[in-house]
mmCIF file with all atom_site columns, C-alpha atoms in Angstrom:
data_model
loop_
_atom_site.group_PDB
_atom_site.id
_atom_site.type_symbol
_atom_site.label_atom_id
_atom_site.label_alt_id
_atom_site.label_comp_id
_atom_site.label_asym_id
_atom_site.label_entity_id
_atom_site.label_seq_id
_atom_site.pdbx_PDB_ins_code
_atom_site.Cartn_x
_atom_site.Cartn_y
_atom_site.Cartn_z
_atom_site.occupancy
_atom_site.B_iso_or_equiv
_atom_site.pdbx_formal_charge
_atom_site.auth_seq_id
_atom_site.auth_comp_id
_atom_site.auth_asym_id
_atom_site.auth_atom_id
_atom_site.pdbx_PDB_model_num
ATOM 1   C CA . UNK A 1 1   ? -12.216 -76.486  4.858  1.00 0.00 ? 1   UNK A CA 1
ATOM 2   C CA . UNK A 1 2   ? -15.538 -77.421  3.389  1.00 0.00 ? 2   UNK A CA 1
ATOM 3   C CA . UNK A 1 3   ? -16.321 -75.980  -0.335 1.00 0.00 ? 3   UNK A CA 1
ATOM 4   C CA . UNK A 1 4   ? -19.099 -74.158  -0.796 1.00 0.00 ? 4   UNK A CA 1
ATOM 5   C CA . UNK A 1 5   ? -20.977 -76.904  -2.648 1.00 0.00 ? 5   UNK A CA 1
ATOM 6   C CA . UNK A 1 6   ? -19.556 -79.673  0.097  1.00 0.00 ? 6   UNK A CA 1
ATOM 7   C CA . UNK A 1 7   ? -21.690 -77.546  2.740  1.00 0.00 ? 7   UNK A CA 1
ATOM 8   C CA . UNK A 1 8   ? -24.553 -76.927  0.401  1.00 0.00 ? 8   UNK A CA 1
ATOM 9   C CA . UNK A 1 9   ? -24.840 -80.605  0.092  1.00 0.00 ? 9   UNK A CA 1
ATOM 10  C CA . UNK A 1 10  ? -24.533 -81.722  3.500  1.00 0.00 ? 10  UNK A CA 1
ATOM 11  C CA . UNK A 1 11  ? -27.233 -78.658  4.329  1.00 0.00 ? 11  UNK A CA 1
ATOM 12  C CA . UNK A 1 12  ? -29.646 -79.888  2.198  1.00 0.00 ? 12  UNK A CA 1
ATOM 13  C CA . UNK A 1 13  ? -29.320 -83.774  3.195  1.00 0.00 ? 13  UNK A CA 1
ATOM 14  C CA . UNK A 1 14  ? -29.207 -82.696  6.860  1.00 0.00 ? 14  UNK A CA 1
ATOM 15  C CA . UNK A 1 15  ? -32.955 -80.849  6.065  1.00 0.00 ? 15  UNK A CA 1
ATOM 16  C CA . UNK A 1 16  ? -34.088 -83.599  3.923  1.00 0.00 ? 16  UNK A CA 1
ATOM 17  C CA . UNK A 1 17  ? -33.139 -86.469  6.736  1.00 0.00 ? 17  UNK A CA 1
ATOM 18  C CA . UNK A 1 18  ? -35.091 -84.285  9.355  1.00 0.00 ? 18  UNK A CA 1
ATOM 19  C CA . UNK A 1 19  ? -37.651 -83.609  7.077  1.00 0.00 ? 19  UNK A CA 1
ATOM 20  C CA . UNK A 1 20  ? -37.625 -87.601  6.183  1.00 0.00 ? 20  UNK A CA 1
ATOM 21  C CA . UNK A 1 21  ? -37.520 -88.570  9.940  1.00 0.00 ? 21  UNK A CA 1
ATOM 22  C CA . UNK A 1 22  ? -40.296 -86.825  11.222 1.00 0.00 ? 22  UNK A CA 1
ATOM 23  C CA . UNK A 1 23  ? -42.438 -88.046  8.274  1.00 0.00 ? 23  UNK A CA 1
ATOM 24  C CA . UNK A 1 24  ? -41.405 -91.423  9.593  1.00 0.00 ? 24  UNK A CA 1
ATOM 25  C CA . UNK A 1 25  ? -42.105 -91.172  12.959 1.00 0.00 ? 25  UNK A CA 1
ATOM 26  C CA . UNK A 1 26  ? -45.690 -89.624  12.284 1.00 0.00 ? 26  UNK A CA 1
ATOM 27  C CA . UNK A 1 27  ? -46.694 -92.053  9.526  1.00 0.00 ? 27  UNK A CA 1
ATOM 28  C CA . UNK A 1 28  ? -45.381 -95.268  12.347 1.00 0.00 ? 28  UNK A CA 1
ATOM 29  C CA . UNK A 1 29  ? -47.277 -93.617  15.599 1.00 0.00 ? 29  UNK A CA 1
ATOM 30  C CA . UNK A 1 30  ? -50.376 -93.824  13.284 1.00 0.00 ? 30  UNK A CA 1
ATOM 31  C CA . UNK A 1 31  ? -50.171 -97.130  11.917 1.00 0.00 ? 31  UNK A CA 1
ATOM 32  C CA . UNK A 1 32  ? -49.064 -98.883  15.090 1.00 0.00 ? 32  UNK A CA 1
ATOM 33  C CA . UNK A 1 33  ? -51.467 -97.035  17.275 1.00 0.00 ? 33  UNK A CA 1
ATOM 34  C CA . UNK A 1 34  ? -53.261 -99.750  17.759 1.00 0.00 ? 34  UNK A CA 1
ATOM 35  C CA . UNK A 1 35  ? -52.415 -103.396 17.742 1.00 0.00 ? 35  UNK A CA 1
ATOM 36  C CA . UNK A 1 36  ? -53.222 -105.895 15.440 1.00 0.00 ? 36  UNK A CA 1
ATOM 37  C CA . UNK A 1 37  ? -52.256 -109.598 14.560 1.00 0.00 ? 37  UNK A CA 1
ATOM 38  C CA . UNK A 1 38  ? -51.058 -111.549 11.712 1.00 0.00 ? 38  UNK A CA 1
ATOM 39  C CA . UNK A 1 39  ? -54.479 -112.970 10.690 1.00 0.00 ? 39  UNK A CA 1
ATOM 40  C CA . UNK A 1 40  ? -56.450 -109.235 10.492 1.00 0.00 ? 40  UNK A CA 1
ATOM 41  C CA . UNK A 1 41  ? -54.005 -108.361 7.691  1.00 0.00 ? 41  UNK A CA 1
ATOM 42  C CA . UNK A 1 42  ? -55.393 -109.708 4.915  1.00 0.00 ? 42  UNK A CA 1
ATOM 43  C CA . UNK A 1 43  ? -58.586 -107.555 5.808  1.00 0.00 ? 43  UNK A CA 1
ATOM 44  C CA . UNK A 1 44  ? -56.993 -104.880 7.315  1.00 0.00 ? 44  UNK A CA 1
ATOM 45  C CA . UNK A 1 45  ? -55.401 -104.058 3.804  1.00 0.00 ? 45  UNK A CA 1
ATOM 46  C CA . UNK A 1 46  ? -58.722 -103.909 2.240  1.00 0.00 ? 46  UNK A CA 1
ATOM 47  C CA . UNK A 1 47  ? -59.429 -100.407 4.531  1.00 0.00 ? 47  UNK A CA 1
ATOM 48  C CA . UNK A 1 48  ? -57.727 -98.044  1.957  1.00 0.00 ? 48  UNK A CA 1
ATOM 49  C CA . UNK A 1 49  ? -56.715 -95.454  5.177  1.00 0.00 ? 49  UNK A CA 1
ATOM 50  C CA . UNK A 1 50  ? -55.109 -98.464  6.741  1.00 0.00 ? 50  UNK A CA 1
ATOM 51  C CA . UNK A 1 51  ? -53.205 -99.500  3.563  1.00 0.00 ? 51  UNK A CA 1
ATOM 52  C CA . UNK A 1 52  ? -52.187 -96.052  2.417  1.00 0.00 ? 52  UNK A CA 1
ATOM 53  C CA . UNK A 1 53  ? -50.587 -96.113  5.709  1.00 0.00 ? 53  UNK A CA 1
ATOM 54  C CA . UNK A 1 54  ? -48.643 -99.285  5.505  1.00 0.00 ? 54  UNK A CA 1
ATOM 55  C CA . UNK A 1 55  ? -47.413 -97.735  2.123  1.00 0.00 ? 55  UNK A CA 1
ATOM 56  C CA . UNK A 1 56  ? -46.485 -94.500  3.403  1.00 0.00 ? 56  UNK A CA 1
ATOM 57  C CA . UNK A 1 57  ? -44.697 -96.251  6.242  1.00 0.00 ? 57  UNK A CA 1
ATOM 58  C CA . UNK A 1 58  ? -42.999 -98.840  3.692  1.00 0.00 ? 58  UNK A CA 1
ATOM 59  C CA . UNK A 1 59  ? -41.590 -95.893  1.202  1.00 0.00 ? 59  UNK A CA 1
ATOM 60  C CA . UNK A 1 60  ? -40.840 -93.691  4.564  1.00 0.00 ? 60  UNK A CA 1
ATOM 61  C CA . UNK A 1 61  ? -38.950 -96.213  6.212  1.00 0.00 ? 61  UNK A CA 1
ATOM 62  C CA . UNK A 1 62  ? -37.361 -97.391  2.650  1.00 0.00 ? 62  UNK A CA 1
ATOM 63  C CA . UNK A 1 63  ? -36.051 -93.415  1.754  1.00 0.00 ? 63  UNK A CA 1
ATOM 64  C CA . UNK A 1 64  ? -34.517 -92.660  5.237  1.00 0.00 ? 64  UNK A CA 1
ATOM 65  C CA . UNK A 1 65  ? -32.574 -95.965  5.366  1.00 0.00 ? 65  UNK A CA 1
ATOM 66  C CA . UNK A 1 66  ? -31.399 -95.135  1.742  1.00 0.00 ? 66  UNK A CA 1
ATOM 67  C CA . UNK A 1 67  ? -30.827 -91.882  2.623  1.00 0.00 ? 67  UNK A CA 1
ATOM 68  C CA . UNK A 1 68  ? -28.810 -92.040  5.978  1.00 0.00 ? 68  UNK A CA 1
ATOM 69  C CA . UNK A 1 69  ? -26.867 -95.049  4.421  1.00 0.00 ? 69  UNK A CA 1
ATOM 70  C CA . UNK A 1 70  ? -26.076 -94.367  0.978  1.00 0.00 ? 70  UNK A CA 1
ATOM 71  C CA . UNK A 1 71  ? -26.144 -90.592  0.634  1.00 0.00 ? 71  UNK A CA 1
ATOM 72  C CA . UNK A 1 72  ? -25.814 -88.672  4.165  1.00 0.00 ? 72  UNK A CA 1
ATOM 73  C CA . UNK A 1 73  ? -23.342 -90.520  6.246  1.00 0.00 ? 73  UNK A CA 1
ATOM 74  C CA . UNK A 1 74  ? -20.852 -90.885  3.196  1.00 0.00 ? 74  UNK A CA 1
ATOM 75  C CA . UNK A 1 75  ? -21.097 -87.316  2.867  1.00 0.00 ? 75  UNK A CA 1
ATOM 76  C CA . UNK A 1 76  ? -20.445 -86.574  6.318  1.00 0.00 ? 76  UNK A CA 1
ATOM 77  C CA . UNK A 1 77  ? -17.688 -89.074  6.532  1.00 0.00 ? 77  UNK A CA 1
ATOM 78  C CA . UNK A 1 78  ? -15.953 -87.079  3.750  1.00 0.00 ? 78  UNK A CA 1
ATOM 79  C CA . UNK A 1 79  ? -16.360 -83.802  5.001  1.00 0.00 ? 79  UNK A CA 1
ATOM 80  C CA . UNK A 1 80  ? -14.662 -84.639  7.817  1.00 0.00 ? 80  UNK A CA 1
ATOM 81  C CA . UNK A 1 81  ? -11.845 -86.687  5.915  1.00 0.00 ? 81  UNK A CA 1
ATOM 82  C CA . UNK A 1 82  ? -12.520 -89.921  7.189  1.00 0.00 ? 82  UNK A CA 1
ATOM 83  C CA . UNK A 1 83  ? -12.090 -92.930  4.807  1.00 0.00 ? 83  UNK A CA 1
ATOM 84  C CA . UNK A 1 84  ? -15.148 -93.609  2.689  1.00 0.00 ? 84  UNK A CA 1
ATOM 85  C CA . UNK A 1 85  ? -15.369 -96.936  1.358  1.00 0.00 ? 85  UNK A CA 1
ATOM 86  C CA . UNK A 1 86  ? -17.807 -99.760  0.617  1.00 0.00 ? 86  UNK A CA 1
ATOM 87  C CA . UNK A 1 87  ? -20.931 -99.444  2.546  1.00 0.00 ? 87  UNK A CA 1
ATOM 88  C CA . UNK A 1 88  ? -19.789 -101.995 5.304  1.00 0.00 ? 88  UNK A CA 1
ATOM 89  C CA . UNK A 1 89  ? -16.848 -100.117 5.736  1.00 0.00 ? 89  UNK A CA 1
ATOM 90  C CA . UNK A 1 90  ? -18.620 -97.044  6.421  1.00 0.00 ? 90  UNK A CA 1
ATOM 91  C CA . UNK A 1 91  ? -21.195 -98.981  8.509  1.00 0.00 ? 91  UNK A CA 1
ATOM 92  C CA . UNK A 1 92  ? -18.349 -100.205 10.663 1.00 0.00 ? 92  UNK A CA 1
ATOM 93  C CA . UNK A 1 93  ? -16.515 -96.381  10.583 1.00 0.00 ? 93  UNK A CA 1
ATOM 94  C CA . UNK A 1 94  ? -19.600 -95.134  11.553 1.00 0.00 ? 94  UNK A CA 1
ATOM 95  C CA . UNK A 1 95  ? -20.038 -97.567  14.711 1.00 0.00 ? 95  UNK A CA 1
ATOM 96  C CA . UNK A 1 96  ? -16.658 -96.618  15.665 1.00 0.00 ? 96  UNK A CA 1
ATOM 97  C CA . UNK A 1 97  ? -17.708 -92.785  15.678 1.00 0.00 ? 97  UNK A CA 1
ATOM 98  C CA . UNK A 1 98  ? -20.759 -93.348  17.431 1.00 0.00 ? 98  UNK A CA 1
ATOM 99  C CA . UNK A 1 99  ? -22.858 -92.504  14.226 1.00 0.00 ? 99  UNK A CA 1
ATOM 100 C CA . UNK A 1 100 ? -24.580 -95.884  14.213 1.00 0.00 ? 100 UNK A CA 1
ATOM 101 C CA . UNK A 1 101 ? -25.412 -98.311  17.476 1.00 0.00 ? 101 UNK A CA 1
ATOM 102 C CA . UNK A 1 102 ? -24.523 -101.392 15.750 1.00 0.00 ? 102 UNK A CA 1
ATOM 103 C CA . UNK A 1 103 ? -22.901 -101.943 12.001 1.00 0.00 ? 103 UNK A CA 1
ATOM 104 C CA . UNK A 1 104 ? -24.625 -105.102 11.806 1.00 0.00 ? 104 UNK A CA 1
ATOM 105 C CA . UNK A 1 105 ? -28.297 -103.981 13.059 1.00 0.00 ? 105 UNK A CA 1
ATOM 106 C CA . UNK A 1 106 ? -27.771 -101.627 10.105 1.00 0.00 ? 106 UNK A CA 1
ATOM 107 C CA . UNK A 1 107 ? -27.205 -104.617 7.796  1.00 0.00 ? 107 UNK A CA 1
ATOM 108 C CA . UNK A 1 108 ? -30.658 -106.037 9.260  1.00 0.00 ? 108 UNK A CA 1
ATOM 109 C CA . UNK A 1 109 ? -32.224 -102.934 8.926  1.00 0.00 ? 109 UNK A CA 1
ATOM 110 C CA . UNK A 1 110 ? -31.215 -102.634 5.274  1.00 0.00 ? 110 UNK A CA 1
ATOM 111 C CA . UNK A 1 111 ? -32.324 -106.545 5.083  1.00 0.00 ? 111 UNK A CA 1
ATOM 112 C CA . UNK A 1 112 ? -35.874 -105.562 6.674  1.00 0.00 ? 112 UNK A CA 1
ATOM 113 C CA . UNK A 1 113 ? -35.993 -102.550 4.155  1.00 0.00 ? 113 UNK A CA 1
ATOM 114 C CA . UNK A 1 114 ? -35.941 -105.047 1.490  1.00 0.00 ? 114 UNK A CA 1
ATOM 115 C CA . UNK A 1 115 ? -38.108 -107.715 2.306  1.00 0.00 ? 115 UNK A CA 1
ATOM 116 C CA . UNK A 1 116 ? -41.037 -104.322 2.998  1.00 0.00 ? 116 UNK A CA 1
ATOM 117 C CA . UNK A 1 117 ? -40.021 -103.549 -0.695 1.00 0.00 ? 117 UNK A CA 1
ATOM 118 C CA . UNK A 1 118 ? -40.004 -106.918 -2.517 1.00 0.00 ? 118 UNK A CA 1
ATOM 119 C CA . UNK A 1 119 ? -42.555 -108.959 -0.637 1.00 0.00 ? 119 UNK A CA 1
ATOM 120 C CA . UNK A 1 120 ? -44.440 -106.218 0.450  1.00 0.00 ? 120 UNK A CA 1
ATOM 121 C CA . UNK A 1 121 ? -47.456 -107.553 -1.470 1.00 0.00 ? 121 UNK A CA 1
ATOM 122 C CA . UNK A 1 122 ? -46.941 -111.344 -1.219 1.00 0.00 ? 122 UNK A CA 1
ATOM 123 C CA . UNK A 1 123 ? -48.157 -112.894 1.999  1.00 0.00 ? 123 UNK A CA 1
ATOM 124 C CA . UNK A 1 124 ? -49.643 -111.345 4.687  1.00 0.00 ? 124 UNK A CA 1
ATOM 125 C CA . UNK A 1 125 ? -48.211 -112.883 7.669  1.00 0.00 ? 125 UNK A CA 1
ATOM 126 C CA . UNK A 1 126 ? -44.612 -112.096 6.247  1.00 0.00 ? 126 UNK A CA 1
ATOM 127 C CA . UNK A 1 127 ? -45.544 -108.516 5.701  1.00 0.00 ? 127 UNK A CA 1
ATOM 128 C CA . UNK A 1 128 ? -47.077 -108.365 9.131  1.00 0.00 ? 128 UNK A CA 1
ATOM 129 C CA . UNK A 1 129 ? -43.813 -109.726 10.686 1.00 0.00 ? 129 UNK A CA 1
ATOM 130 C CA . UNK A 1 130 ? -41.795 -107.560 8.794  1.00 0.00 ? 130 UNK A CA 1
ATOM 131 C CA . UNK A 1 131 ? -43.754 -104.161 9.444  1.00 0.00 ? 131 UNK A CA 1
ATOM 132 C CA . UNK A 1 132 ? -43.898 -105.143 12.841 1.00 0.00 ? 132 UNK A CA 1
ATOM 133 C CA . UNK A 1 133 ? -39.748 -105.480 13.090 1.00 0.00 ? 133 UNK A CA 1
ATOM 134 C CA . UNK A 1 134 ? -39.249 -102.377 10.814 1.00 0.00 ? 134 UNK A CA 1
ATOM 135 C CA . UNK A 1 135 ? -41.263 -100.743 13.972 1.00 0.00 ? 135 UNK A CA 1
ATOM 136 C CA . UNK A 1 136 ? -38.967 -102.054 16.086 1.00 0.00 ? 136 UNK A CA 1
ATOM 137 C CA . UNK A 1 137 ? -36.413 -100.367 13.990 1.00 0.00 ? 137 UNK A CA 1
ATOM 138 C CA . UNK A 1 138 ? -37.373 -96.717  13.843 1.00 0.00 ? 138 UNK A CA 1
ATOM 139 C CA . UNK A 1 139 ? -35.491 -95.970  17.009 1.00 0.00 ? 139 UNK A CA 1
ATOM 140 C CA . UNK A 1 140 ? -31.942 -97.307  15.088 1.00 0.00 ? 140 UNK A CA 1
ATOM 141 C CA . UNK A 1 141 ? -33.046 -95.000  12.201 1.00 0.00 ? 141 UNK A CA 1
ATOM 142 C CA . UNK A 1 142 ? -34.246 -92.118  14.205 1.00 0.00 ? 142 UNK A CA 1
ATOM 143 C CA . UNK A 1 143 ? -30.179 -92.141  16.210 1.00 0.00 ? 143 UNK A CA 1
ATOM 144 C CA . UNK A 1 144 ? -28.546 -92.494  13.152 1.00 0.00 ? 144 UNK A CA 1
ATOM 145 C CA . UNK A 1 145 ? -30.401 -89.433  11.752 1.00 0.00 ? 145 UNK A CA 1
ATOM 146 C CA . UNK A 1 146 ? -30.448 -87.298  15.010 1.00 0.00 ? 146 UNK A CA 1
ATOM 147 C CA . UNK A 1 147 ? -26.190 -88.081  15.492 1.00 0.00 ? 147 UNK A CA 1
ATOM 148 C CA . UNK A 1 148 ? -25.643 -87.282  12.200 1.00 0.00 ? 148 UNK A CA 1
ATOM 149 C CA . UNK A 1 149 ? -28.239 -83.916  12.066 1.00 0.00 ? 149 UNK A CA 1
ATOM 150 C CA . UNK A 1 150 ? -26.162 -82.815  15.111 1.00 0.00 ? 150 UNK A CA 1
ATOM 151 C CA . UNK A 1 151 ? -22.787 -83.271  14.290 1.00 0.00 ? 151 UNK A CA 1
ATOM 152 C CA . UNK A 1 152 ? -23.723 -81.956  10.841 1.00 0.00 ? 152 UNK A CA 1
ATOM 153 C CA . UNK A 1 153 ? -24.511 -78.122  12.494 1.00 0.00 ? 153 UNK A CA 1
ATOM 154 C CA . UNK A 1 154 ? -21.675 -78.504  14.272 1.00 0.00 ? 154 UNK A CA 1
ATOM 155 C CA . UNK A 1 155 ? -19.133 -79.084  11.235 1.00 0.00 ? 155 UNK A CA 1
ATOM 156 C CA . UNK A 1 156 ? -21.079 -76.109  9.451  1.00 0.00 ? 156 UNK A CA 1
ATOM 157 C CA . UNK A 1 157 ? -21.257 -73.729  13.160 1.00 0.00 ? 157 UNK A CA 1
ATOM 158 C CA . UNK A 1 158 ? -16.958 -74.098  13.091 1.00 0.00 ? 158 UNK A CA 1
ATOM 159 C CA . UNK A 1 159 ? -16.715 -73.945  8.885  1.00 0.00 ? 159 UNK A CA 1
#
């Protein structure tokens, strides 16, 4: 049985991960709408629209994976008295329950997350690359946050 403030908490990080997808997923279908290549970057990020968008995406991308790993899924894990442990073990617990599609994509993902964050104004064919991976990525992020959305109105439909 849940306490109140267990299923206030779990509420509110189940809105703010939907909330925090969807941002996501608008912010990416604009900035990858149409193609470009390593050597337009430099130029590219001199179009304010087009680099407010890269920074939106960066921070987006950034505050779901922090989110999902680090706040929500430990949550969830202990409201339905699983083990909670380092974030590797709940990366690998989550696998096991379907939460994530691969523990070590995750680990990637987190790797990609930090490279946006710490290089992101350094050179511009490694931030190309790595925008163009964390792209690739928004489908891992966007299961992890629909599974755990889902199973979260579940727990709270049978509380």
């Amino acid at each position: 049985m849940l306490s109140d403030g267990e299923k206030a908490r779990l509420q509110m990080l189940q809105e703010t991960a939907n909330l925090e997808l969807l941002h996501l997923q608008q912010t990416n279908q604009r900035l990858f709408a149409l193609l470009w290549v390593p050597e337009e970057m430099a130029s590219k990020m001199q179009d304010i629209d087009f680099a407010e968008r890269v920074d939106a995406f960066v921070a987006r991308f950034g505050r779901l994976q922090d989110l999902l790993g680090d706040k929500y899924l430990p949550a969830w894990l202990r409201a339905v008295q699983e083990p909670v442990g380092t974030a590797l073990e709940n990366l690998d617990r989550a696998e096991k329950l379907g939460l994530v599609q691969s523990a070590d994509a995750w680990v990637a993902v987190r790797k990609l997350r930090n490279q946006l964050v710490h290089e992101y104004v350094g050179r511009m064919d490694i931030l190309h690359e790595a925008l163009f991976q964390a792209n690739k990525q928004v489908n891992l992020l966007a299961f992890t946050a629909n599974e755990l959305i889902a199973r979260t109105t579940r727990l709270l439909e049978t509380e």
